[in-house]
C-alpha cells in the first residue's frame, strides 16, 4: 500500500552530537504546531529524517506554505512511502511518471539500509532502464528534465520527484529567548527573523511616542509581528510609551546633537529591565554599521555601554539592498515601506553627533532622573499576545 508523506531533511542539527535529540524533538514540536491537526496522523523521526504521515484530506498547498516557515528544515518533499520491495517501487515510479511531460530523466537512489538486496547504483541502473524502455525517455545525468529520488531507510522506501527548499537554520526554541527592539522599518524585523532562524524565541519590544505621533507606526509594528509569528507560531509584543523620556531629555539642556544617543541609551536600559522580567538572555537590534548617525561605531559603543546585557546585531555587516531583499522574502517589506513616524524621528537635530564621547554623554545624562524615567516607562508598558 502506498501512503503519501511529507519527508523532511535537516542539516545543521545533524552536527549537534549528544544534543541532537533535543534539537530533533524541538523541530518535531514546531512542525506539529505549524500544520493543522487534520492534515497529518503522525510526525516521527526516521533515521535522520522526519516523516509526517499525511491524511487523505491534506491540502498540499497549505502544507507547503506552512512548512516553509518552520526554521530548521533544509528541504522537504511530498513523497510516496512504499513497502520494502523493488517491484512495487518500479510500479509506483512508472505510474507516477506516465502522465508527465518530460524528455530526459535521471534516477538518484540513496540506500541507507545496506540489507536491501540492490545497491544504490543498481537501483539507478535498473529503474532507469525500465523508465527508458516503458516510457521511451532518455537518461541524462546533467540537468535532466526530471529527477526520480529514491531513499531506502529502515524497512521503508521513499519515492519523490521534487526537493523544496526549507527555511534552514535551527528550530525556534532551541537557542533560548531574546528581546528584540522592533520598529516599523525594514531592519529590525529582518534582524528578528534572523534570530528566529538561529533557534531563538523572540519577544518584541516597541517604543512609541503616541500621541505626538500617530498610531500608524504601532499598527504597522503589530502587522509586522503577525507576519513574523508565522515563523514561531506565538509572539509577545510589548509596547513602551517613550514620549515623556524624550521631552525630559529635550528640557534638560542636553545638546541637540546628543539627543538620539541618549534616546537609544534609555531604550537599552528599559529593554534590559524588561528582558530580565521575560527571562531573555540578550537584546536584538537592527543596527547596520554606518547606515544612520546612531549606528556609527563610536555611537554604537556609546549606546551599548548603557547596559551590561549582550546586544546582538545580526545585520551589522549588511547593506540596505540586502536587508530589503530579505524583508521581501519573509513578507515584511510591503508593511515597512508604508509611511510612518517612529519615536526616534522626534526632536532630532539637523546634524546629530556621529562620534559620541561616552564621558560627555554620561555627564549630560546625569541631568535626567534615570531610574524614575525607566520605572515610569515600564509601568506604562502594554502587553499583547499574537498567535498564528
CSV table of C-alpha atoms in Angstrom, one decimal, residues 30-170:
chain,number,residue,atom,x,y,z
A,30,UNK,CA,7.4,23.1,15.8
A,31,UNK,CA,6.2,21.1,12.8
A,32,UNK,CA,3.2,19.9,14.7
A,33,UNK,CA,2.4,23.5,15.7
A,34,UNK,CA,2.7,24.6,12.1
A,35,UNK,CA,0.5,22.0,10.5
A,36,UNK,CA,-3.3,21.9,11.1
A,37,UNK,CA,-4.2,18.8,13.1
A,38,UNK,CA,-6.5,17.4,10.3
A,39,UNK,CA,-3.6,17.3,7.8
A,40,UNK,CA,-1.5,14.6,9.4
A,41,UNK,CA,-1.7,11.5,11.6
A,42,UNK,CA,1.9,11.3,12.9
A,43,UNK,CA,5.2,13.2,12.9
A,44,UNK,CA,8.1,10.8,13.7
A,45,UNK,CA,11.8,10.5,13.4
A,46,UNK,CA,13.0,8.2,10.6
A,47,UNK,CA,16.8,7.6,10.6
A,48,UNK,CA,18.0,11.2,10.5
A,49,UNK,CA,14.8,12.5,8.8
A,50,UNK,CA,11.4,13.5,9.9
A,51,UNK,CA,8.4,11.7,8.3
A,52,UNK,CA,4.9,13.3,8.5
A,53,UNK,CA,2.1,10.9,7.5
A,54,UNK,CA,-0.4,13.0,5.7
A,55,UNK,CA,-4.2,12.4,5.7
A,56,UNK,CA,-6.2,12.0,2.5
A,57,UNK,CA,-7.8,15.4,3.1
A,58,UNK,CA,-4.5,17.2,3.5
A,59,UNK,CA,-4.2,20.3,1.2
A,60,UNK,CA,-0.8,20.1,-0.3
A,61,UNK,CA,-0.5,23.8,-0.9
A,62,UNK,CA,-1.5,24.7,2.6
A,63,UNK,CA,1.0,22.1,4.0
A,64,UNK,CA,3.7,23.6,1.7
A,65,UNK,CA,3.1,27.2,2.7
A,66,UNK,CA,3.2,26.3,6.4
A,67,UNK,CA,6.2,24.1,6.4
A,68,UNK,CA,8.3,26.7,4.6
A,69,UNK,CA,8.1,28.9,7.7
A,70,UNK,CA,9.5,26.2,10.0
A,71,UNK,CA,13.1,27.1,10.9
A,72,UNK,CA,15.5,24.2,11.0
A,73,UNK,CA,14.3,22.5,7.8
A,74,UNK,CA,16.9,22.2,5.0
A,75,UNK,CA,14.5,20.8,2.4
A,76,UNK,CA,11.2,18.8,2.2
A,77,UNK,CA,9.4,16.6,-0.3
A,78,UNK,CA,6.0,15.2,-0.8
A,79,UNK,CA,6.8,11.5,-1.1
A,80,UNK,CA,5.3,8.1,-1.6
A,81,UNK,CA,6.0,5.7,1.3
A,82,UNK,CA,6.3,2.2,-0.2
A,83,UNK,CA,6.8,-1.3,1.1
A,84,UNK,CA,10.3,-2.9,1.1
A,85,UNK,CA,10.1,-4.3,-2.5
A,86,UNK,CA,11.7,-3.2,-5.7
A,87,UNK,CA,8.9,-4.4,-7.9
A,88,UNK,CA,6.4,-2.3,-6.0
A,89,UNK,CA,8.8,0.7,-6.3
A,90,UNK,CA,9.0,0.2,-10.1
A,91,UNK,CA,5.2,0.1,-10.5
A,92,UNK,CA,4.8,3.3,-8.4
A,93,UNK,CA,7.5,5.2,-10.3
A,94,UNK,CA,6.2,4.2,-13.8
A,95,UNK,CA,2.7,5.1,-12.8
A,96,UNK,CA,3.7,8.5,-11.4
A,97,UNK,CA,5.8,9.3,-14.5
A,98,UNK,CA,3.5,8.1,-17.2
A,99,UNK,CA,1.2,11.2,-17.3
A,100,UNK,CA,4.1,13.7,-17.0
A,101,UNK,CA,5.7,15.6,-19.9
A,102,UNK,CA,9.5,15.2,-20.0
A,103,UNK,CA,12.1,14.0,-22.4
A,104,UNK,CA,15.1,13.4,-20.1
A,105,UNK,CA,15.5,12.0,-16.6
A,106,UNK,CA,17.8,10.6,-14.0
A,107,UNK,CA,17.3,8.3,-11.0
A,108,UNK,CA,19.1,9.3,-7.8
A,109,UNK,CA,18.9,6.5,-5.2
A,110,UNK,CA,20.2,6.5,-1.7
A,111,UNK,CA,20.3,3.3,0.2
A,112,UNK,CA,20.8,3.9,3.9
A,113,UNK,CA,19.7,0.3,4.7
A,114,UNK,CA,22.6,-1.8,3.4
A,115,UNK,CA,20.4,-5.0,3.8
A,116,UNK,CA,18.3,-4.1,0.8
A,117,UNK,CA,19.3,-6.5,-2.0
A,118,UNK,CA,20.2,-3.9,-4.5
A,119,UNK,CA,22.9,-1.2,-4.2
A,120,UNK,CA,22.2,2.4,-4.9
A,121,UNK,CA,23.9,2.2,-8.3
A,122,UNK,CA,22.0,-1.0,-9.2
A,123,UNK,CA,18.7,0.7,-8.3
A,124,UNK,CA,19.7,3.7,-10.5
A,125,UNK,CA,20.5,1.4,-13.4
A,126,UNK,CA,17.5,-1.0,-13.2
A,127,UNK,CA,14.9,1.7,-12.6
A,128,UNK,CA,16.4,3.9,-15.3
A,129,UNK,CA,16.3,1.1,-17.8
A,130,UNK,CA,12.7,0.4,-17.0
A,131,UNK,CA,11.7,4.1,-17.5
A,132,UNK,CA,13.6,4.3,-20.7
A,133,UNK,CA,12.1,1.1,-22.1
A,134,UNK,CA,8.5,1.5,-20.9
A,135,UNK,CA,8.1,5.3,-21.4
A,136,UNK,CA,10.6,6.0,-24.2
A,137,UNK,CA,12.5,8.6,-22.2
A,138,UNK,CA,16.2,9.3,-22.3
A,139,UNK,CA,18.7,9.2,-19.4
A,140,UNK,CA,20.6,12.4,-18.8
A,141,UNK,CA,22.7,12.8,-15.7
A,142,UNK,CA,23.4,16.5,-16.0
A,143,UNK,CA,20.4,18.9,-15.9
A,144,UNK,CA,17.6,16.4,-16.8
A,145,UNK,CA,14.0,17.5,-17.2
A,146,UNK,CA,13.1,15.3,-14.2
A,147,UNK,CA,14.8,13.5,-11.3
A,148,UNK,CA,13.4,10.5,-9.5
A,149,UNK,CA,14.6,10.5,-5.9
A,150,UNK,CA,14.7,7.1,-4.1
A,151,UNK,CA,15.6,6.8,-0.4
A,152,UNK,CA,15.7,3.4,1.4
A,153,UNK,CA,15.8,3.8,5.2
A,154,UNK,CA,14.9,1.1,7.7
A,155,UNK,CA,12.4,-1.1,6.0
A,156,UNK,CA,10.8,1.8,4.1
A,157,UNK,CA,11.2,3.1,0.6
A,158,UNK,CA,10.5,6.8,-0.2
A,159,UNK,CA,10.0,8.0,-3.7
A,160,UNK,CA,9.6,11.6,-4.7
A,161,UNK,CA,10.2,13.9,-7.7
A,162,UNK,CA,11.0,17.3,-6.1
A,163,UNK,CA,13.0,18.8,-3.3
A,164,UNK,CA,11.7,22.1,-2.0
A,165,UNK,CA,14.0,24.4,0.0
A,166,UNK,CA,13.1,25.0,3.6
A,167,UNK,CA,13.8,27.9,5.9
A,168,UNK,CA,17.1,26.4,7.1
A,169,UNK,CA,18.9,27.3,10.4
A,170,UNK,CA,17.8,25.8,13.7
